[in-house]
Coordinates of C-alpha atoms in Angstrom, one line a residue:
M1 CA 140.6 106.4 71.1
S2 CA 139.2 103.2 70.3
T3 CA 139.5 101.7 74.0
A4 CA 138.3 105.5 75.2
H5 CA 134.5 104.5 73.5
S6 CA 134.9 100.9 73.9
S7 CA 135.1 101.4 77.9
S8 CA 132.1 104.3 77.9
R9 CA 130.4 101.4 76.4
E10 CA 130.9 98.9 79.1
A11 CA 129.8 100.8 81.4
D12 CA 126.6 101.8 80.3
N13 CA 126.0 98.4 79.9
N14 CA 126.4 98.3 84.2
E15 CA 124.0 100.3 84.3
P16 CA 120.9 98.3 86.1
P17 CA 118.2 98.7 83.2
P18 CA 115.1 101.0 83.5
R19 CA 112.9 101.0 86.4
R20 CA 109.6 99.6 85.4
C21 CA 105.6 101.3 86.0
P22 CA 104.0 98.1 87.0
D23 CA 100.8 97.5 85.1
I24 CA 96.9 99.5 86.1
D25 CA 95.9 97.6 83.9
T26 CA 96.1 94.0 84.6
R27 CA 95.2 95.4 88.5
S28 CA 91.3 93.7 89.1
D29 CA 91.9 95.7 92.7
V30 CA 92.7 98.8 91.2
K31 CA 90.0 98.7 88.4
E32 CA 87.5 98.2 90.8
D33 CA 88.5 101.6 92.6
V34 CA 88.7 103.5 89.6
R35 CA 85.0 102.2 89.3
D36 CA 84.3 103.0 92.3
L37 CA 85.3 106.7 92.7
E38 CA 84.4 107.2 88.8
Q39 CA 80.2 106.4 90.8
R40 CA 81.2 107.9 93.7
T41 CA 82.4 111.0 91.8
R42 CA 78.8 110.9 89.1
L43 CA 76.8 110.3 91.9
M44 CA 77.9 113.4 94.2
R45 CA 77.8 115.8 90.9
V46 CA 73.8 114.6 90.5
V47 CA 72.9 115.3 94.5
T48 CA 74.8 119.0 94.5
R49 CA 72.8 119.3 91.4
L50 CA 69.9 118.6 93.3
I51 CA 70.5 120.3 97.1
A52 CA 71.4 123.6 94.7
V53 CA 67.9 123.1 93.3
S54 CA 66.0 121.7 95.5
D55 CA 63.0 123.3 98.0
L56 CA 64.9 121.9 101.3
G57 CA 67.6 123.8 102.2
S58 CA 70.9 121.9 102.8
R59 CA 70.5 121.7 106.7
E60 CA 67.4 120.1 106.1
I61 CA 68.5 117.8 103.7
A62 CA 71.1 117.4 106.3
R63 CA 68.8 117.1 108.9
R64 CA 66.8 114.4 106.5
A65 CA 69.5 111.9 105.8
G66 CA 71.2 112.2 109.9
L67 CA 74.4 114.4 108.6
P68 CA 76.3 117.0 110.5
M69 CA 76.4 120.7 108.1
Q70 CA 79.9 119.9 107.8
K71 CA 79.3 116.6 106.5
M72 CA 76.9 118.3 104.5
S73 CA 79.6 121.1 104.2
D74 CA 81.7 119.0 102.7
L75 CA 79.8 117.3 100.6
L76 CA 78.8 120.8 98.6
S77 CA 82.2 121.0 97.7
G78 CA 83.3 118.2 96.5
R79 CA 85.1 115.8 99.2
L80 CA 84.3 113.1 97.1
E81 CA 87.2 110.7 99.9
H82 CA 84.4 111.3 102.8
F83 CA 81.1 109.5 101.5
S84 CA 81.6 106.1 100.5
Y85 CA 78.3 105.2 96.9
D86 CA 75.5 104.3 99.6
E87 CA 75.9 107.4 101.5
L88 CA 75.7 109.8 98.6
R89 CA 72.9 106.7 97.3
S90 CA 71.5 107.6 100.6
I91 CA 71.3 112.0 100.1
R92 CA 69.5 111.4 97.1
R93 CA 67.2 109.3 97.5
I94 CA 66.3 112.0 101.0
I95 CA 65.8 114.3 98.1
D96 CA 64.0 112.8 95.7
E97 CA 61.6 112.2 98.8
G98 CA 61.6 115.5 99.7
Q99 CA 60.9 116.2 96.6
L100 CA 58.0 114.4 96.4
S101 CA 56.7 115.3 99.3
T102 CA 57.2 119.3 98.6
S103 CA 55.2 119.3 95.6

């Protein structure tokens, strides 16, 4: 019986070690991607709220931003992957300028 027990231990020792996940915190490119995603997410929330309360309609905002309505629809649907930080910042600036001109 002791030989069966020792042979099972040997079989366990022959198994490959468990796979390890890479340490995400040490990869600077991942940190930058996460930071960019967080910034775009915050800005998209601000922009969609501003659109909702804006005197300008979403069609007018799209026209002023030079965006097709499909892209504006993507924005309002929360499809963050379709927008860069600069595009979102530009849309916010257009909304802010539109609010100033209608006041």
